[in-house]
Short mmCIF file of C-alpha atoms in Angstrom, two decimals:
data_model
loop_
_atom_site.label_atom_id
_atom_site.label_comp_id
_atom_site.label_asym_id
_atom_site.label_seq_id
_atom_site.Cartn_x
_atom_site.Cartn_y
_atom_site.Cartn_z
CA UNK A 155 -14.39 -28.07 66.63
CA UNK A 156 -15.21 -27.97 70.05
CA UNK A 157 -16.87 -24.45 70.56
CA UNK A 158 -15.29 -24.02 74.45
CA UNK A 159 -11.74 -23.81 73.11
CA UNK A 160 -10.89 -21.63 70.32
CA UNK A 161 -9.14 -18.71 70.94
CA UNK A 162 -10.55 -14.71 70.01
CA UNK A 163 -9.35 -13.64 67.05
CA UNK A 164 -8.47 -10.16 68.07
CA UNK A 165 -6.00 -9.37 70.44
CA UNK A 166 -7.15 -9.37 73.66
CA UNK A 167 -5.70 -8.81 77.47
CA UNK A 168 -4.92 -12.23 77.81
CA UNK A 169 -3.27 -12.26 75.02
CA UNK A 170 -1.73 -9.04 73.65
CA UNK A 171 0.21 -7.85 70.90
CA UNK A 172 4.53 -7.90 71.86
CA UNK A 173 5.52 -4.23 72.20
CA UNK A 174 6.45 -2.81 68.63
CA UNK A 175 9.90 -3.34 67.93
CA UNK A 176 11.81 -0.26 68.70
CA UNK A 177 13.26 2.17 66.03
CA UNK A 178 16.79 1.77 67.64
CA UNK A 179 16.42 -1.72 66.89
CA UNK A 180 15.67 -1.90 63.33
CA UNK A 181 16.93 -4.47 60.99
CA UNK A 182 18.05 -4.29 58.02
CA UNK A 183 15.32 -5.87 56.07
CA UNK A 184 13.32 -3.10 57.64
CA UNK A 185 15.56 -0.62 57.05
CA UNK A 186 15.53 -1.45 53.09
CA UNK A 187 11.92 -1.65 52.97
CA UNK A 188 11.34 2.33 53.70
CA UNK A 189 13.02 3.06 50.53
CA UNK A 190 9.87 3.99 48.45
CA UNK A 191 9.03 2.71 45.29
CA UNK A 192 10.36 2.85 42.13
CA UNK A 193 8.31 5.69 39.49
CA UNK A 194 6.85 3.84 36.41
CA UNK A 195 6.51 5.20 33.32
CA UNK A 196 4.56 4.05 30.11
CA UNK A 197 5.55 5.36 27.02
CA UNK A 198 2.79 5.40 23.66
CA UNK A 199 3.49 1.70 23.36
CA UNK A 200 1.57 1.38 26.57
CA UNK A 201 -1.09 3.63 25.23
CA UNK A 202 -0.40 5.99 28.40
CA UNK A 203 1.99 8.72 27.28
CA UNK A 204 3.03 10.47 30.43
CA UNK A 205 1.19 8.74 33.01
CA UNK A 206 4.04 8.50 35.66
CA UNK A 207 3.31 7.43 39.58
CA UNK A 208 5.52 9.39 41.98
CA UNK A 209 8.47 7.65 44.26
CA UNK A 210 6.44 7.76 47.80
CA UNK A 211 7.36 9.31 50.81
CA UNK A 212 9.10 6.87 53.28
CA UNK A 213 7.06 5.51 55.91
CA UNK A 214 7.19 4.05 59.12
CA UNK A 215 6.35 0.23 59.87
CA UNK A 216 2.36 -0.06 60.58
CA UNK A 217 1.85 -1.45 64.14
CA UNK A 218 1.00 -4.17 62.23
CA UNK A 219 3.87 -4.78 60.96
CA UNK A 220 5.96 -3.68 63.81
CA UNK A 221 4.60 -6.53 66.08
CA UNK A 222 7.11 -9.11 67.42
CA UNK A 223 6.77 -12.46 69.25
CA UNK A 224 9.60 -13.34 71.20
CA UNK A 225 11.72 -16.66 70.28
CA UNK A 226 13.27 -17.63 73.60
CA UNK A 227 11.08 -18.32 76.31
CA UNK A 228 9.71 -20.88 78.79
CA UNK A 229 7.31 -21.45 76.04
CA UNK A 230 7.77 -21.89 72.46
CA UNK A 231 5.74 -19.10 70.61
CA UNK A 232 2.88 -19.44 68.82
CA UNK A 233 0.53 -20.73 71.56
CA UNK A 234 -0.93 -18.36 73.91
CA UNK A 235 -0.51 -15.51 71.31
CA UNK A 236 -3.59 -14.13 69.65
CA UNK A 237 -5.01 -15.56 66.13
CA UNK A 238 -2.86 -14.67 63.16
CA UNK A 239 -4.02 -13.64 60.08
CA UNK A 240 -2.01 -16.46 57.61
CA UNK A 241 -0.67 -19.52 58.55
CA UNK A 242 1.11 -22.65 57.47
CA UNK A 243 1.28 -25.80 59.15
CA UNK A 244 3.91 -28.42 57.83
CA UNK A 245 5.64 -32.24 58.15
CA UNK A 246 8.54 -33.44 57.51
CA UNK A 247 9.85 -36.92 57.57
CA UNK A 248 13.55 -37.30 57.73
CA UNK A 249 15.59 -38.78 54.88
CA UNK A 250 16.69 -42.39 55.14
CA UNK A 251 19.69 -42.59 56.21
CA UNK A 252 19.28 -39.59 58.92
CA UNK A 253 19.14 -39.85 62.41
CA UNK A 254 19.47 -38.03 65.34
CA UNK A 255 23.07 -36.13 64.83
CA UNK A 256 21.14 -34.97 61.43
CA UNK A 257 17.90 -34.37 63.50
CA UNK A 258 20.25 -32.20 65.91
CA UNK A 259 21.70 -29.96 63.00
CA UNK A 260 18.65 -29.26 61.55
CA UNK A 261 16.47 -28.17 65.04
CA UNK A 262 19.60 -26.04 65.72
CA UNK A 263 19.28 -24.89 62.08
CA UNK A 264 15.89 -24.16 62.00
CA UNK A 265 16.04 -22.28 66.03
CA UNK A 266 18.24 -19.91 64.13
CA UNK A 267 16.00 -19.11 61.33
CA UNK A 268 13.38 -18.81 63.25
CA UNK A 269 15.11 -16.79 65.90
CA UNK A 270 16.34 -14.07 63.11
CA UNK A 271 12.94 -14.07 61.12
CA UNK A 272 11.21 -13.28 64.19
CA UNK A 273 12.97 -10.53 65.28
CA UNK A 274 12.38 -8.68 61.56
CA UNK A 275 15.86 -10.07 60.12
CA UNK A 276 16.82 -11.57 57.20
CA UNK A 277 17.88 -15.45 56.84
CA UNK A 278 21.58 -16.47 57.90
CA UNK A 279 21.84 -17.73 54.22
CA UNK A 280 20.37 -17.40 51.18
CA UNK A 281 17.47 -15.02 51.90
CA UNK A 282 14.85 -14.53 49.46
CA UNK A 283 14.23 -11.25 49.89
CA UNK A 284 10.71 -11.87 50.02
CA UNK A 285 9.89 -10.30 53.28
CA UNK A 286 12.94 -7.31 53.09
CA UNK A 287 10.31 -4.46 52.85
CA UNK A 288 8.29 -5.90 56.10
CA UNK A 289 8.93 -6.15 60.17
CA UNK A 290 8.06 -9.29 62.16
CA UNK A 291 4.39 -9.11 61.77
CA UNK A 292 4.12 -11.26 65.07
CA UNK A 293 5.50 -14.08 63.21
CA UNK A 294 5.84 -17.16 64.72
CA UNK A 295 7.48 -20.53 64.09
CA UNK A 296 6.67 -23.65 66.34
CA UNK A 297 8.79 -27.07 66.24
CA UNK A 298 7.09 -30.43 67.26
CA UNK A 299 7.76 -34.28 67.30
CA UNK A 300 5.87 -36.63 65.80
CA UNK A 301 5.90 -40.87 67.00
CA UNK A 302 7.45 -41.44 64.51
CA UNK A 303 10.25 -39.47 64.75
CA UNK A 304 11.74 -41.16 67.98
CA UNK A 305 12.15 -44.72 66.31
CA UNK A 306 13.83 -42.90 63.59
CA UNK A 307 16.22 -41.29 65.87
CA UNK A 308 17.14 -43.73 68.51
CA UNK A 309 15.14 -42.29 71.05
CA UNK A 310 11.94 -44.54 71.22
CA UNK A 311 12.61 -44.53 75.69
CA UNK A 312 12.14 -40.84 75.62
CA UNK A 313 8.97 -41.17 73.82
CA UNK A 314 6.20 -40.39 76.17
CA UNK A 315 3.51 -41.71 76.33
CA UNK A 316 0.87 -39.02 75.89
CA UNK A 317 2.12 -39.11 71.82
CA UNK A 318 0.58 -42.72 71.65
CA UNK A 319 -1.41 -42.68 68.43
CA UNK A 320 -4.94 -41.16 69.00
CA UNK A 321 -7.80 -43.29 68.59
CA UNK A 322 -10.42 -43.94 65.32
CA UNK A 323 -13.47 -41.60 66.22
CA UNK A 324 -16.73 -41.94 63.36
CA UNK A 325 -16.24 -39.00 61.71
CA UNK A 326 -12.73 -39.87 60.45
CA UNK A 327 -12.07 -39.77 56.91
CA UNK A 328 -8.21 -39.33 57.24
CA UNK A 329 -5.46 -39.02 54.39
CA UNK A 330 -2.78 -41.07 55.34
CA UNK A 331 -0.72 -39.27 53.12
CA UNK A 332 -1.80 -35.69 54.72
CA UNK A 333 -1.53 -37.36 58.36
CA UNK A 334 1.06 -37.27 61.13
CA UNK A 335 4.97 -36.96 60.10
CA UNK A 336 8.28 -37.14 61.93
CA UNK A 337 8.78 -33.49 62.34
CA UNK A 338 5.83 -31.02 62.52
CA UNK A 339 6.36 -26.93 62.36
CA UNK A 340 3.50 -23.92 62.21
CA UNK A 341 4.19 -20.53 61.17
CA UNK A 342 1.95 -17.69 61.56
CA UNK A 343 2.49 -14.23 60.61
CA UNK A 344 0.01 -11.32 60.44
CA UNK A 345 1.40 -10.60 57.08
CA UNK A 346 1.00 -12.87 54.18
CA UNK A 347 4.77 -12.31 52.77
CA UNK A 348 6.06 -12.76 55.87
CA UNK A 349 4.48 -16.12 56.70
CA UNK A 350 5.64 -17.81 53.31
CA UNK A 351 9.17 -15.51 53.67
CA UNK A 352 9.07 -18.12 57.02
CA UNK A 353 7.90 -21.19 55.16
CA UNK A 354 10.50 -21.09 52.39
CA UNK A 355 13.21 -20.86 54.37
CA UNK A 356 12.36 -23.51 57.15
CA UNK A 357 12.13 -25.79 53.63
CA UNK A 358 15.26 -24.81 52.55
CA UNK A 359 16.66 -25.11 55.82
CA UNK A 360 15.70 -28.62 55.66
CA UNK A 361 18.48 -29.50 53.01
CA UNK A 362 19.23 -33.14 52.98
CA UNK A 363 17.86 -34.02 56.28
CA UNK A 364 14.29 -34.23 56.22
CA UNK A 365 11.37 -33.86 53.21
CA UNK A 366 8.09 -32.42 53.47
CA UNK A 367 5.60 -34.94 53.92
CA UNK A 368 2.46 -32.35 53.67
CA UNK A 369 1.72 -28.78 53.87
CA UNK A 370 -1.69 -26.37 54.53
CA UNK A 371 -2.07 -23.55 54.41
CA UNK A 372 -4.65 -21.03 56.47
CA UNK A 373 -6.21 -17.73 57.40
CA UNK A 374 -7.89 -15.81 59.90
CA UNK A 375 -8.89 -12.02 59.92
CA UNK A 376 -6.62 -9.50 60.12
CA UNK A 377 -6.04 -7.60 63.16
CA UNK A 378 -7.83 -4.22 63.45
CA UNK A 379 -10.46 -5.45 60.84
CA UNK A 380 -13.28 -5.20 62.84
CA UNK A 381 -14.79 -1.82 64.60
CA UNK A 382 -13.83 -3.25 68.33
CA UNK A 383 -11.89 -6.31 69.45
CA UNK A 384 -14.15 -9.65 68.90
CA UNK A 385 -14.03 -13.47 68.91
CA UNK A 386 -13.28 -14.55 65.75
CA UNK A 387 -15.61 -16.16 62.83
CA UNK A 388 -15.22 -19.56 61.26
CA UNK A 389 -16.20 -20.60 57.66
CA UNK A 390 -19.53 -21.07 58.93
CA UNK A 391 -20.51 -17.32 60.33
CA UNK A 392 -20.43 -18.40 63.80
CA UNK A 393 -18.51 -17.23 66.54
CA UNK A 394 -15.80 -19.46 67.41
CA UNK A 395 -13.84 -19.48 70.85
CA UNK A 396 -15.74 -18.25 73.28
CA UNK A 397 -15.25 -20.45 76.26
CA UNK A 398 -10.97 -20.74 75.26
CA UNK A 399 -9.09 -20.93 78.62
CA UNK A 400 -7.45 -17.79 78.86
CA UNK A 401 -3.89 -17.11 80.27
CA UNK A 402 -5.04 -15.54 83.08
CA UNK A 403 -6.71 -18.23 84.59
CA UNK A 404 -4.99 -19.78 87.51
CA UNK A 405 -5.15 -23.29 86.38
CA UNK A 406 -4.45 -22.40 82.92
CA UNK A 407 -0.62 -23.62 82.79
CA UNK A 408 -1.42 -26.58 84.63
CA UNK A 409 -4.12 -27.84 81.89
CA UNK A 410 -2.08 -26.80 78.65
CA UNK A 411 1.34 -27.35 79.26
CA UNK A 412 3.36 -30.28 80.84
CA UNK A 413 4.72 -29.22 84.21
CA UNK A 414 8.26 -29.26 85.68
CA UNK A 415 7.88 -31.55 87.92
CA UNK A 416 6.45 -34.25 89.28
CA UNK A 417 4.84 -35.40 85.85
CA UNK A 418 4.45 -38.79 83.77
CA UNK A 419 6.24 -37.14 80.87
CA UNK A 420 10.00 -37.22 80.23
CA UNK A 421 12.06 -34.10 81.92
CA UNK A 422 12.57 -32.64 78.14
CA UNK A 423 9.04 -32.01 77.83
CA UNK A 424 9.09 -29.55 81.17
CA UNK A 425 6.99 -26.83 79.70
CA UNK A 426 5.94 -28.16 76.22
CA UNK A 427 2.46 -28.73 75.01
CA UNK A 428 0.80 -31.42 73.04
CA UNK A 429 -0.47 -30.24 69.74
CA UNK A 430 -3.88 -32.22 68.04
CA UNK A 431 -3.58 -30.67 64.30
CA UNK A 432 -6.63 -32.09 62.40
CA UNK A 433 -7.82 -30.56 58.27
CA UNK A 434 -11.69 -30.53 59.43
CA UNK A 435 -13.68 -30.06 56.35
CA UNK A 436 -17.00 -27.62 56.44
CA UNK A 437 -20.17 -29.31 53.93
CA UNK A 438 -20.79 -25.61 53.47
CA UNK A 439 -23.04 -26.24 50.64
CA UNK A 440 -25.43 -28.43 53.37
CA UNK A 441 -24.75 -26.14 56.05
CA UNK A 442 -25.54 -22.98 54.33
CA UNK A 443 -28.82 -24.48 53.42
CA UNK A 444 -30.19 -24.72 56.66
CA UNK A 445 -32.46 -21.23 58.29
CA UNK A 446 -30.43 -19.22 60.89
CA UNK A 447 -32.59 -20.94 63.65
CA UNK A 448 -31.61 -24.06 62.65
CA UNK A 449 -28.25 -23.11 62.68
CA UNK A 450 -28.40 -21.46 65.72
CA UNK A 451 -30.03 -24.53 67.57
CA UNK A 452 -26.88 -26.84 65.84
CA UNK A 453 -24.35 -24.82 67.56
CA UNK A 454 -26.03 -23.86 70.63
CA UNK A 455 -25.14 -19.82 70.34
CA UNK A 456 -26.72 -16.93 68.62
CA UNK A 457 -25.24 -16.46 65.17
CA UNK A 458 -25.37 -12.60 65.61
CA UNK A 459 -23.43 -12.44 68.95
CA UNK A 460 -22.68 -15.60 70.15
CA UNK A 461 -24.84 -15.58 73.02
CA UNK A 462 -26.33 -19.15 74.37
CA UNK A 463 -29.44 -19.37 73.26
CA UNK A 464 -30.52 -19.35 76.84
CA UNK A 465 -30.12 -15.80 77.28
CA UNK A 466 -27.94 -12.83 78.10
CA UNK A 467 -24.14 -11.75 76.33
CA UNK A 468 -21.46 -13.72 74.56
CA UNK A 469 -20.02 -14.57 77.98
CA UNK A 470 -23.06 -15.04 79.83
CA UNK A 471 -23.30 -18.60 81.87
CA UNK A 472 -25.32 -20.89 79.32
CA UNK A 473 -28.38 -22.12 80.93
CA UNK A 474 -28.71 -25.93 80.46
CA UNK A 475 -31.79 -26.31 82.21
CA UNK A 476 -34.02 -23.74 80.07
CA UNK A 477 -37.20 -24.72 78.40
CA UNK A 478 -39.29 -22.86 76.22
CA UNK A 479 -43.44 -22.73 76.20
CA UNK A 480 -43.33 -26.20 75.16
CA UNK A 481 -41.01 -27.61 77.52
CA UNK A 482 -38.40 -27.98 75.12
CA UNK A 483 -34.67 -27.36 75.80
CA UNK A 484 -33.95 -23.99 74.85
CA UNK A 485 -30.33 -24.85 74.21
CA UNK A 486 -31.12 -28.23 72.23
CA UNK A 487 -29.47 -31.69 74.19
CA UNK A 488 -27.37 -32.42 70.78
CA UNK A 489 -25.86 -28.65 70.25
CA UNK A 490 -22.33 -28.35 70.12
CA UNK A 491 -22.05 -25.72 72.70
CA UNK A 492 -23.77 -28.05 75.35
CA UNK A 493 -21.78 -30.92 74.37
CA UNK A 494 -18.19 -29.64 74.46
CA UNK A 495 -18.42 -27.64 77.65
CA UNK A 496 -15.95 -28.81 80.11
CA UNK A 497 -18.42 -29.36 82.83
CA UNK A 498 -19.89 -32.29 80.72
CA UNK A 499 -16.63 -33.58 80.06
CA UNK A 500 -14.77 -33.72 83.23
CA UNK A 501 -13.25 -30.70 83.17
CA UNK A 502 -11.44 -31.66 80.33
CA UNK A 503 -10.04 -28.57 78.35
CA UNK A 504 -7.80 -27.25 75.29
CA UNK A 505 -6.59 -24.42 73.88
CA UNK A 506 -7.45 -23.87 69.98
CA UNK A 507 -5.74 -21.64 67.86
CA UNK A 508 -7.30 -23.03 64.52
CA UNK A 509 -6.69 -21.39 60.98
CA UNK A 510 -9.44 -21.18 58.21
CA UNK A 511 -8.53 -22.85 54.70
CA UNK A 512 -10.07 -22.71 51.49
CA UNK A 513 -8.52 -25.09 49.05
CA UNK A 514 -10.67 -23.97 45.75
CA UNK A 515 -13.95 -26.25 44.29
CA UNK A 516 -14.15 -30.03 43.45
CA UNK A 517 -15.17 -30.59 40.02
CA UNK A 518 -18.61 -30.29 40.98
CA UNK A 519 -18.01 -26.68 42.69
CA UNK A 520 -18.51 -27.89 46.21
CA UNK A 521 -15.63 -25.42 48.13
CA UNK A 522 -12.94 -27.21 49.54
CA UNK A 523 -13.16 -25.65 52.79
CA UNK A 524 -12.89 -25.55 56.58
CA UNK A 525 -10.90 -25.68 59.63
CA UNK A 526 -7.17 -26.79 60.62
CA UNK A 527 -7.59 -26.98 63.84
CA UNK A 528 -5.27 -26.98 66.17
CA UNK A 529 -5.61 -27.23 70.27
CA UNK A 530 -2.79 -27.28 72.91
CA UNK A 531 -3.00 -29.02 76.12
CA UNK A 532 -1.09 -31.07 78.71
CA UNK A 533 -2.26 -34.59 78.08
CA UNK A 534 -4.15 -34.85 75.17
CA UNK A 535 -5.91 -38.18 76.41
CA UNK A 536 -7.90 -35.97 78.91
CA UNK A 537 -8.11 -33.29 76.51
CA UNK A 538 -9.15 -33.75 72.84
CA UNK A 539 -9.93 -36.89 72.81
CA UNK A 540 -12.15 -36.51 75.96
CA UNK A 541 -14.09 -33.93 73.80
CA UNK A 542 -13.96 -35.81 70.54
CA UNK A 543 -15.67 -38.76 72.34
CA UNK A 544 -18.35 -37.26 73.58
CA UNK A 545 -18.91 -35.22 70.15
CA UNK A 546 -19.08 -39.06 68.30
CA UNK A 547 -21.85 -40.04 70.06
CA UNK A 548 -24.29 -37.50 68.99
CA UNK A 549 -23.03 -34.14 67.91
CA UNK A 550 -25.72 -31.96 65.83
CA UNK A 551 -23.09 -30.21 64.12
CA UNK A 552 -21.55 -33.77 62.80
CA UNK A 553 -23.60 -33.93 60.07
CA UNK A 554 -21.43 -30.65 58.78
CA UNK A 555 -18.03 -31.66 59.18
CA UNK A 556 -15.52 -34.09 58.02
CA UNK A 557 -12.57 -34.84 59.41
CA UNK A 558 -9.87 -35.46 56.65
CA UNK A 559 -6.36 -35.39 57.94
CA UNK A 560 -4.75 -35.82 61.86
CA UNK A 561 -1.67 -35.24 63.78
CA UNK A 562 -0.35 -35.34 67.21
CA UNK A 563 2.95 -33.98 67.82
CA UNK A 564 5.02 -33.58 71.33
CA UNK A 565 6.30 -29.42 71.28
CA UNK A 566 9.15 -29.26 73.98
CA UNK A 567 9.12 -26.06 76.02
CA UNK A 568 11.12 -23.77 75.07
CA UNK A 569 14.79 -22.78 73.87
CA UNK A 570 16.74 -20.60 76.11
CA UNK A 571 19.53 -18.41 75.07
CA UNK A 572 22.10 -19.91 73.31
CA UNK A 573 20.31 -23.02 72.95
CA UNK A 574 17.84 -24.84 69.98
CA UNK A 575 14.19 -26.30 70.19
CA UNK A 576 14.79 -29.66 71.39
CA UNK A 577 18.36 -30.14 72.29
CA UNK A 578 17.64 -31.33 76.02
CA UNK A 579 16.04 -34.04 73.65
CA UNK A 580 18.49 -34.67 71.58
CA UNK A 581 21.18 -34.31 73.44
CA UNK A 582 19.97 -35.45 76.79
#
């Protein structure tokens, strides 16, 4: 949870909304979704003689709704764009008995999906109708490759070396079982329907080739929910994000994605990302427990704004060197925020884009709840686990957290026109 890296929840100028699709372009899910609804009427068996609600008025698509990401790219999406409010992250394995011809159909089978669902369309086949009366919602779908996935296919030379396992760190608790996979894929939609529309489809997509190995699901506020644009909250009522690299930086590209050339990585990774996807559990019950100063001096920040408890803004430069009347460290030498700056780390630095889950109560009606967080970066050897390091050997915040599940996938740059996510992979 490393507090430099998360990125605002609202969209901001480094990261703004896709022009709304427009009306010449409508779909024809769109298009059947401005019908109005049907009038209802309960008879005296309902005990409401009469009571009728009205057909509505046709309506346009909300901006909300009329937000679109764009499929091709030099990226894939669903990394530099702003938070979404639902989310679902999910593995596959393939099938025994499928390898990389089968891997090939199904990338260029799922590209398609996502291509149409993204632009507001409905599925190639078999649609469920489930998203008909809603436009893109800045849905997204990313595709990744797990290590795994290259022994399975044939391809264990174009494995590169960056995807090498990641390392045991002390506040592990992983599920095996809810761990890594051969194929990885996040959706994110700013529309709940729309985000499971994406899901089912990708599943049934999947056919024969590959099963799902484990599936989450997440959350984040909803654009235009607060009075002004903001970083967003975690589970825990802090701010979260406010030291994320931003696009606009000038060594941003060079620190999240792989580059063109010269690099250590294999040529079909020009302009992919790594992806560190970990279930990190909140003990809200113990964290909620503690006074607002003492939460405050675990993190590092002011709960109210975010602010370093040195002084000033949100933004402002946290002062490391700050005592108090006693001579104490204002901003404590265990708080998060001092620990996971990338000045104390070597400049190391990722790009999170984490979802909020709640998965209901153990038995004893502690919440099942937290973080699935996910960070981008080039190398993730210089980048999470850098950070994750440091945070094992004395993190306040520690105490707080669990870390139950892990994965580290390989996302290839993007598909251009006419082509699928992956195929300079698989059929390099």
């Amino acid at each position: 949870m490393a507090e430099h890296t998360s990125i605002p929840g609202a969209r901001t100028p480094d990261a703004p909304d896709a022009a709304p699709v427009a009306p010449e372009g409508i779909s024809r899910r769109k298009l059947l979704g401005t019908a109005g609804a049907t009038g209802l009427v309960l008879g005296p068996a309902g005990g409401a003689a009469g009571y009728t609600a009205a057909p509505s008025e046709a309506t346009p698509l909300t901006s909300l709704g009329a937000g679109q990401a764009m499929f091709h790219g030099k990226h894939q999406p669903g990394i530099t764009e702003g938070l979404q409010a639902r989310g679902h992250l999910v593995a596959f394995d393939l099938t025994a008995g499928a390898g990389r011809e089968e891997a090939a159909a199904l990338l260029r089978r799922w590209s398609e999906t996502a291509r149409r669902l993204m632009a507001g369309e409905a599925a190639k086949q078999d649609d469920t109708d489930v998203a008909r009366d809603a436009g893109p919602s800045s849905l997204t779908v990313t595709f990744g490759f797990g290590h795994s996935f290259f022994a399975r296919t044939g391809l264990e030379k174009q494995r590169p070396v960056s995807l090498d396992p990641l390392p045991d760190f002390s506040s592990d608790h992983l599920d095996k079982n809810r761990s890594n996979g051969d194929l990885w894929v996040q959706i994110g939609a700013d529309d709940a329907l729309v985000a499971f529309h994406a899901l089912r489809a990708i599943q049934k997509d999947a056919g024969s080739a590959a099963r799902i190995r484990w599936q989450m699901n997440g959350f984040n506020r909803s654009p235009g929910a607060t009075a002004h644009p903001m970083t967003a909250r975690n589970l825990m009522g802090q701010i979260d994000g406010t030291r994320n690299p931003k696009p606009s930086e000038s060594d941003f590209d060079r620190r999240i994605f792989v580059p063109a050339s010269p690099s250590k990585d294999p040529e079909w990774m020009a302009n992919g990302s790594y992806a560190v996807v970990r279930r990190i559990r909140m003990l809200l019950d113990d964290w909620e427990q503690l006074s607002v100063k003492a939460q405050e001096d675990v993190i590092g920040r002011r709960k109210s704004d975010g602010a370093p408890l040195s002084g000033g803004g949100e933004t402002t430069e946290m002062d490391l060197e700050k005592t108090d009347a006693q001579g104490n460290l204002v901003v404590p030498i265990n708080a998060h925020a001092r620990i996971t700056r990338p000045d104390q780390n070597g400049g190391a630095a990722m790009l999170r884009r984490p979802f909020s889950y709640h998965d209901g109560f153990d038995t004893d009606g502690v919440p099942d709840a937290g973080l699935l967080f996910v960070c981008w970066q080039a190398d993730p050897l210089r980048g999470f686990v850098t950070v994750q390091r440091k945070l094992d050997r004395g993190d306040a915040l520690s105490k707080f957290i669990r870390h139950e599940a892990s994965g580290l996938f390989a996302v290839p740059g993007g598909a251009a026109e006419g082509e699928y996510v992956g195929q300079r992979l698989l059929e390099g």
